[in-house]
Amino acid sequence: MTPWSFNNTGHYTRSLNGRSYLVHIPAAYNVSVAHPTVFSFHAFAQDPQNQELISGFSDPDLSINSQASFLLFALLDGDVPQRAWQGAPYSKVPSKVAFTMDIIQDLRENLCVDKSRIYASGKSNGGGFTNLLACNSTSAPLFAAFAPVSAALYPDTHPIHNCTPGRVIPIINFHGLADDIIPFVGRDHDHWTGETSYALPNITQYREAWAERNTLNPDVIASINTITHPHKDTNLRIADCSPVNIHAVMRGFTVVGLGHSWPSTTGLDGGTTTFNATTAEIIPFFDGHWLKTA
């Protein structure tokens, strides 16, 4: 197998089982220290470079678990040029959950990865795939927390039904009220074709579904509280679903005026907000969650 060879910016495109993925390694990478890992899945027809740009996960000033830096992995998909992740009706290549699990194994065998601190995030189609990973009882145990952004939650990503993670899932999500690609209020079918495979949930109901799952008790109604303006023009719904398990949590940020974008002060994804979702919310959320390992 080809040796790992990172360029002067810390990037390496790794081939694996006929597909490939992009790895960004921190400048402070220490082979003797286990590093947290963030998977970031790009939107439909986009690429890892764009996802790295809009998310900002490779910022050298970010840290998880008091590490000075951490590993970032943005994935490539094999559908060129119309790259799409599993769970979307337009995705042509199956088994991307299995491919993701293969990548985790590849990372563990070749880099010093903290297996208790692997995280998944993504935008749009990549956000829907992030939800699918959280709902899959095989992949969910491998990730410590999940962060879908402006997620395209088609039925096959299991946003409401058929979601069986087998454990409580720490999840934080963001959605703009002005999103006209993946509308906050959802839809029953595709506007143009009428296909129900393009149906989308109401985001409020999606969040409530995660809160209910995390109670692990069908007789208990999850308590969801709303915080008004944690950031300007933003509301936050919080569900702490267990008095004894800090990982049984759901956080949902609703951003007034934001379209189909990753919330950021830079506007690199087309929409500008008064806060940066990655630095202000996602990284601190990831920092607070980890897996128990033997």
JSON list of C-alpha atoms in Angstrom, two decimals, residues 149-282:
[
{"chain": "A", "resi": 149, "resn": "VAL", "atom": "CA", "xyz": [-25.60, 21.54, 9.34]},
{"chain": "A", "resi": 150, "resn": "SER", "atom": "CA", "xyz": [-28.40, 22.61, 6.96]},
{"chain": "A", "resi": 151, "resn": "ALA", "atom": "CA", "xyz": [-28.96, 18.88, 6.63]},
{"chain": "A", "resi": 152, "resn": "ALA", "atom": "CA", "xyz": [-30.77, 17.31, 3.67]},
{"chain": "A", "resi": 153, "resn": "LEU", "atom": "CA", "xyz": [-32.78, 14.83, 5.73]},
{"chain": "A", "resi": 154, "resn": "TYR", "atom": "CA", "xyz": [-34.40, 12.66, 3.08]},
{"chain": "A", "resi": 155, "resn": "PRO", "atom": "CA", "xyz": [-36.38, 9.60, 4.26]},
{"chain": "A", "resi": 156, "resn": "ASP", "atom": "CA", "xyz": [-33.45, 7.22, 3.76]},
{"chain": "A", "resi": 157, "resn": "THR", "atom": "CA", "xyz": [-31.36, 9.22, 6.24]},
{"chain": "A", "resi": 158, "resn": "HIS", "atom": "CA", "xyz": [-33.95, 8.21, 8.88]},
{"chain": "A", "resi": 159, "resn": "PRO", "atom": "CA", "xyz": [-34.67, 11.65, 10.35]},
{"chain": "A", "resi": 160, "resn": "ILE", "atom": "CA", "xyz": [-37.85, 10.57, 12.15]},
{"chain": "A", "resi": 161, "resn": "HIS", "atom": "CA", "xyz": [-38.48, 6.85, 11.62]},
{"chain": "A", "resi": 162, "resn": "ASN", "atom": "CA", "xyz": [-36.29, 3.73, 11.45]},
{"chain": "A", "resi": 163, "resn": "CYS", "atom": "CA", "xyz": [-33.48, 5.40, 13.37]},
{"chain": "A", "resi": 164, "resn": "THR", "atom": "CA", "xyz": [-31.91, 2.75, 15.61]},
{"chain": "A", "resi": 165, "resn": "PRO", "atom": "CA", "xyz": [-28.54, 3.92, 16.96]},
{"chain": "A", "resi": 166, "resn": "GLY", "atom": "CA", "xyz": [-28.55, 1.50, 19.88]},
{"chain": "A", "resi": 167, "resn": "ARG", "atom": "CA", "xyz": [-27.23, 4.18, 22.26]},
{"chain": "A", "resi": 168, "resn": "VAL", "atom": "CA", "xyz": [-27.84, 7.77, 23.25]},
{"chain": "A", "resi": 169, "resn": "ILE", "atom": "CA", "xyz": [-26.54, 10.21, 20.63]},
{"chain": "A", "resi": 170, "resn": "PRO", "atom": "CA", "xyz": [-25.07, 13.64, 21.43]},
{"chain": "A", "resi": 171, "resn": "ILE", "atom": "CA", "xyz": [-26.21, 15.72, 18.46]},
{"chain": "A", "resi": 172, "resn": "ILE", "atom": "CA", "xyz": [-26.01, 19.41, 17.63]},
{"chain": "A", "resi": 173, "resn": "ASN", "atom": "CA", "xyz": [-27.59, 20.84, 14.49]},
{"chain": "A", "resi": 174, "resn": "PHE", "atom": "CA", "xyz": [-28.08, 24.14, 12.71]},
{"chain": "A", "resi": 175, "resn": "HIS", "atom": "CA", "xyz": [-30.72, 25.27, 10.21]},
{"chain": "A", "resi": 176, "resn": "GLY", "atom": "CA", "xyz": [-31.67, 28.61, 8.69]},
{"chain": "A", "resi": 177, "resn": "LEU", "atom": "CA", "xyz": [-35.28, 29.77, 8.51]},
{"chain": "A", "resi": 178, "resn": "ALA", "atom": "CA", "xyz": [-34.58, 31.24, 5.05]},
{"chain": "A", "resi": 179, "resn": "ASP", "atom": "CA", "xyz": [-33.26, 27.96, 3.62]},
{"chain": "A", "resi": 180, "resn": "ASP", "atom": "CA", "xyz": [-35.09, 27.50, 0.31]},
{"chain": "A", "resi": 181, "resn": "ILE", "atom": "CA", "xyz": [-33.12, 24.38, -0.68]},
{"chain": "A", "resi": 182, "resn": "ILE", "atom": "CA", "xyz": [-33.89, 22.32, 2.42]},
{"chain": "A", "resi": 183, "resn": "PRO", "atom": "CA", "xyz": [-36.80, 24.26, 3.95]},
{"chain": "A", "resi": 184, "resn": "PHE", "atom": "CA", "xyz": [-37.04, 24.40, 7.73]},
{"chain": "A", "resi": 185, "resn": "VAL", "atom": "CA", "xyz": [-40.75, 23.50, 7.65]},
{"chain": "A", "resi": 186, "resn": "GLY", "atom": "CA", "xyz": [-40.09, 20.42, 5.52]},
{"chain": "A", "resi": 187, "resn": "ARG", "atom": "CA", "xyz": [-42.09, 19.08, 2.58]},
{"chain": "A", "resi": 188, "resn": "ASP", "atom": "CA", "xyz": [-44.04, 15.96, 1.60]},
{"chain": "A", "resi": 189, "resn": "HIS", "atom": "CA", "xyz": [-42.54, 15.50, -1.86]},
{"chain": "A", "resi": 190, "resn": "ASP", "atom": "CA", "xyz": [-40.34, 17.06, -4.50]},
{"chain": "A", "resi": 191, "resn": "HIS", "atom": "CA", "xyz": [-41.89, 20.29, -5.79]},
{"chain": "A", "resi": 192, "resn": "TRP", "atom": "CA", "xyz": [-41.17, 19.49, -9.44]},
{"chain": "A", "resi": 193, "resn": "THR", "atom": "CA", "xyz": [-41.48, 15.70, -9.76]},
{"chain": "A", "resi": 194, "resn": "GLY", "atom": "CA", "xyz": [-43.79, 14.84, -6.89]},
{"chain": "A", "resi": 195, "resn": "GLU", "atom": "CA", "xyz": [-41.43, 12.08, -5.73]},
{"chain": "A", "resi": 196, "resn": "THR", "atom": "CA", "xyz": [-41.84, 11.26, -2.04]},
{"chain": "A", "resi": 197, "resn": "SER", "atom": "CA", "xyz": [-38.22, 10.07, -1.85]},
{"chain": "A", "resi": 198, "resn": "TYR", "atom": "CA", "xyz": [-37.39, 13.79, -1.69]},
{"chain": "A", "resi": 199, "resn": "ALA", "atom": "CA", "xyz": [-39.62, 14.41, 1.34]},
{"chain": "A", "resi": 200, "resn": "LEU", "atom": "CA", "xyz": [-38.07, 16.36, 4.22]},
{"chain": "A", "resi": 201, "resn": "PRO", "atom": "CA", "xyz": [-39.09, 16.59, 7.88]},
{"chain": "A", "resi": 202, "resn": "ASN", "atom": "CA", "xyz": [-40.01, 19.71, 9.76]},
{"chain": "A", "resi": 203, "resn": "ILE", "atom": "CA", "xyz": [-36.76, 20.52, 11.58]},
{"chain": "A", "resi": 204, "resn": "THR", "atom": "CA", "xyz": [-38.55, 21.10, 14.88]},
{"chain": "A", "resi": 205, "resn": "GLN", "atom": "CA", "xyz": [-40.05, 17.61, 14.66]},
{"chain": "A", "resi": 206, "resn": "TYR", "atom": "CA", "xyz": [-36.66, 16.20, 13.69]},
{"chain": "A", "resi": 207, "resn": "ARG", "atom": "CA", "xyz": [-35.13, 17.66, 16.83]},
{"chain": "A", "resi": 208, "resn": "GLU", "atom": "CA", "xyz": [-37.96, 16.39, 18.98]},
{"chain": "A", "resi": 209, "resn": "ALA", "atom": "CA", "xyz": [-37.45, 12.89, 17.55]},
{"chain": "A", "resi": 210, "resn": "TRP", "atom": "CA", "xyz": [-33.81, 12.92, 18.66]},
{"chain": "A", "resi": 211, "resn": "ALA", "atom": "CA", "xyz": [-34.79, 14.15, 22.11]},
{"chain": "A", "resi": 212, "resn": "GLU", "atom": "CA", "xyz": [-37.31, 11.33, 22.44]},
{"chain": "A", "resi": 213, "resn": "ARG", "atom": "CA", "xyz": [-34.78, 8.71, 21.32]},
{"chain": "A", "resi": 214, "resn": "ASN", "atom": "CA", "xyz": [-32.26, 9.95, 23.84]},
{"chain": "A", "resi": 215, "resn": "THR", "atom": "CA", "xyz": [-34.63, 9.45, 26.76]},
{"chain": "A", "resi": 216, "resn": "LEU", "atom": "CA", "xyz": [-34.43, 5.68, 26.11]},
{"chain": "A", "resi": 217, "resn": "ASN", "atom": "CA", "xyz": [-37.83, 5.46, 27.78]},
{"chain": "A", "resi": 218, "resn": "PRO", "atom": "CA", "xyz": [-40.99, 5.54, 25.62]},
{"chain": "A", "resi": 219, "resn": "ASP", "atom": "CA", "xyz": [-43.06, 6.53, 28.66]},
{"chain": "A", "resi": 220, "resn": "VAL", "atom": "CA", "xyz": [-41.02, 9.67, 29.29]},
{"chain": "A", "resi": 221, "resn": "ILE", "atom": "CA", "xyz": [-41.58, 12.84, 27.28]},
{"chain": "A", "resi": 222, "resn": "ALA", "atom": "CA", "xyz": [-38.33, 14.67, 26.68]},
{"chain": "A", "resi": 223, "resn": "SER", "atom": "CA", "xyz": [-38.20, 18.17, 28.14]},
{"chain": "A", "resi": 224, "resn": "ILE", "atom": "CA", "xyz": [-37.06, 20.68, 25.52]},
{"chain": "A", "resi": 225, "resn": "ASN", "atom": "CA", "xyz": [-36.19, 24.22, 26.55]},
{"chain": "A", "resi": 226, "resn": "THR", "atom": "CA", "xyz": [-35.73, 27.22, 24.29]},
{"chain": "A", "resi": 227, "resn": "ILE", "atom": "CA", "xyz": [-33.03, 29.85, 24.73]},
{"chain": "A", "resi": 228, "resn": "THR", "atom": "CA", "xyz": [-33.75, 33.04, 22.82]},
{"chain": "A", "resi": 229, "resn": "HIS", "atom": "CA", "xyz": [-30.82, 34.76, 21.13]},
{"chain": "A", "resi": 230, "resn": "PRO", "atom": "CA", "xyz": [-27.77, 32.81, 22.32]},
{"chain": "A", "resi": 231, "resn": "HIS", "atom": "CA", "xyz": [-26.44, 34.62, 19.26]},
{"chain": "A", "resi": 232, "resn": "LYS", "atom": "CA", "xyz": [-28.14, 37.48, 17.44]},
{"chain": "A", "resi": 233, "resn": "ASP", "atom": "CA", "xyz": [-31.15, 36.32, 15.36]},
{"chain": "A", "resi": 234, "resn": "THR", "atom": "CA", "xyz": [-30.74, 32.78, 16.69]},
{"chain": "A", "resi": 235, "resn": "ASN", "atom": "CA", "xyz": [-32.84, 30.53, 18.91]},
{"chain": "A", "resi": 236, "resn": "LEU", "atom": "CA", "xyz": [-31.54, 27.38, 20.60]},
{"chain": "A", "resi": 237, "resn": "ARG", "atom": "CA", "xyz": [-33.61, 24.36, 21.59]},
{"chain": "A", "resi": 238, "resn": "ILE", "atom": "CA", "xyz": [-31.98, 22.22, 24.26]},
{"chain": "A", "resi": 239, "resn": "ALA", "atom": "CA", "xyz": [-32.94, 18.73, 25.39]},
{"chain": "A", "resi": 240, "resn": "ASP", "atom": "CA", "xyz": [-30.97, 17.22, 28.27]},
{"chain": "A", "resi": 241, "resn": "CYS", "atom": "CA", "xyz": [-32.60, 13.82, 28.16]},
{"chain": "A", "resi": 242, "resn": "SER", "atom": "CA", "xyz": [-31.10, 12.01, 31.14]},
{"chain": "A", "resi": 243, "resn": "PRO", "atom": "CA", "xyz": [-30.22, 13.11, 34.68]},
{"chain": "A", "resi": 244, "resn": "VAL", "atom": "CA", "xyz": [-27.44, 10.51, 34.79]},
{"chain": "A", "resi": 245, "resn": "ASN", "atom": "CA", "xyz": [-26.02, 10.52, 31.25]},
{"chain": "A", "resi": 246, "resn": "ILE", "atom": "CA", "xyz": [-24.43, 13.77, 30.04]},
{"chain": "A", "resi": 247, "resn": "HIS", "atom": "CA", "xyz": [-24.24, 12.40, 26.50]},
{"chain": "A", "resi": 248, "resn": "ALA", "atom": "CA", "xyz": [-28.03, 12.13, 26.11]},
{"chain": "A", "resi": 249, "resn": "VAL", "atom": "CA", "xyz": [-28.35, 15.61, 24.64]},
{"chain": "A", "resi": 250, "resn": "MET", "atom": "CA", "xyz": [-29.77, 17.42, 21.62]},
{"chain": "A", "resi": 251, "resn": "ARG", "atom": "CA", "xyz": [-28.94, 21.00, 20.65]},
{"chain": "A", "resi": 252, "resn": "GLY", "atom": "CA", "xyz": [-30.78, 22.70, 17.80]},
{"chain": "A", "resi": 253, "resn": "PHE", "atom": "CA", "xyz": [-29.90, 26.18, 16.51]},
{"chain": "A", "resi": 254, "resn": "THR", "atom": "CA", "xyz": [-32.43, 28.04, 14.36]},
{"chain": "A", "resi": 255, "resn": "VAL", "atom": "CA", "xyz": [-31.00, 31.06, 12.54]},
{"chain": "A", "resi": 256, "resn": "VAL", "atom": "CA", "xyz": [-33.32, 33.81, 11.33]},
{"chain": "A", "resi": 257, "resn": "GLY", "atom": "CA", "xyz": [-32.48, 35.03, 7.82]},
{"chain": "A", "resi": 258, "resn": "LEU", "atom": "CA", "xyz": [-29.94, 32.29, 7.09]},
{"chain": "A", "resi": 259, "resn": "GLY", "atom": "CA", "xyz": [-30.30, 30.38, 3.85]},
{"chain": "A", "resi": 260, "resn": "HIS", "atom": "CA", "xyz": [-28.69, 27.09, 2.85]},
{"chain": "A", "resi": 261, "resn": "SER", "atom": "CA", "xyz": [-25.37, 27.87, 4.50]},
{"chain": "A", "resi": 262, "resn": "TRP", "atom": "CA", "xyz": [-22.88, 26.91, 7.19]},
{"chain": "A", "resi": 263, "resn": "PRO", "atom": "CA", "xyz": [-23.29, 29.62, 9.87]},
{"chain": "A", "resi": 264, "resn": "SER", "atom": "CA", "xyz": [-20.17, 31.77, 9.81]},
{"chain": "A", "resi": 265, "resn": "THR", "atom": "CA", "xyz": [-19.03, 35.35, 10.22]},
{"chain": "A", "resi": 266, "resn": "THR", "atom": "CA", "xyz": [-16.92, 35.03, 7.07]},
{"chain": "A", "resi": 267, "resn": "GLY", "atom": "CA", "xyz": [-19.75, 34.35, 4.62]},
{"chain": "A", "resi": 268, "resn": "LEU", "atom": "CA", "xyz": [-17.62, 31.81, 2.75]},
{"chain": "A", "resi": 269, "resn": "ASP", "atom": "CA", "xyz": [-20.69, 29.60, 2.26]},
{"chain": "A", "resi": 270, "resn": "GLY", "atom": "CA", "xyz": [-22.91, 32.39, 0.99]},
{"chain": "A", "resi": 271, "resn": "GLY", "atom": "CA", "xyz": [-24.58, 33.42, 4.23]},
{"chain": "A", "resi": 272, "resn": "THR", "atom": "CA", "xyz": [-23.19, 35.59, 7.02]},
{"chain": "A", "resi": 273, "resn": "THR", "atom": "CA", "xyz": [-24.15, 35.23, 10.68]},
{"chain": "A", "resi": 274, "resn": "THR", "atom": "CA", "xyz": [-23.01, 36.94, 13.87]},
{"chain": "A", "resi": 275, "resn": "PHE", "atom": "CA", "xyz": [-21.35, 33.74, 15.09]},
{"chain": "A", "resi": 276, "resn": "ASN", "atom": "CA", "xyz": [-19.20, 30.97, 13.69]},
{"chain": "A", "resi": 277, "resn": "ALA", "atom": "CA", "xyz": [-20.93, 27.63, 14.25]},
{"chain": "A", "resi": 278, "resn": "THR", "atom": "CA", "xyz": [-17.67, 25.67, 14.22]},
{"chain": "A", "resi": 279, "resn": "THR", "atom": "CA", "xyz": [-15.69, 27.69, 16.73]},
{"chain": "A", "resi": 280, "resn": "ALA", "atom": "CA", "xyz": [-18.52, 28.93, 18.94]},
{"chain": "A", "resi": 281, "resn": "GLU", "atom": "CA", "xyz": [-20.65, 25.79, 19.18]},
{"chain": "A", "resi": 282, "resn": "ILE", "atom": "CA", "xyz": [-19.54, 22.62, 17.37]}
]
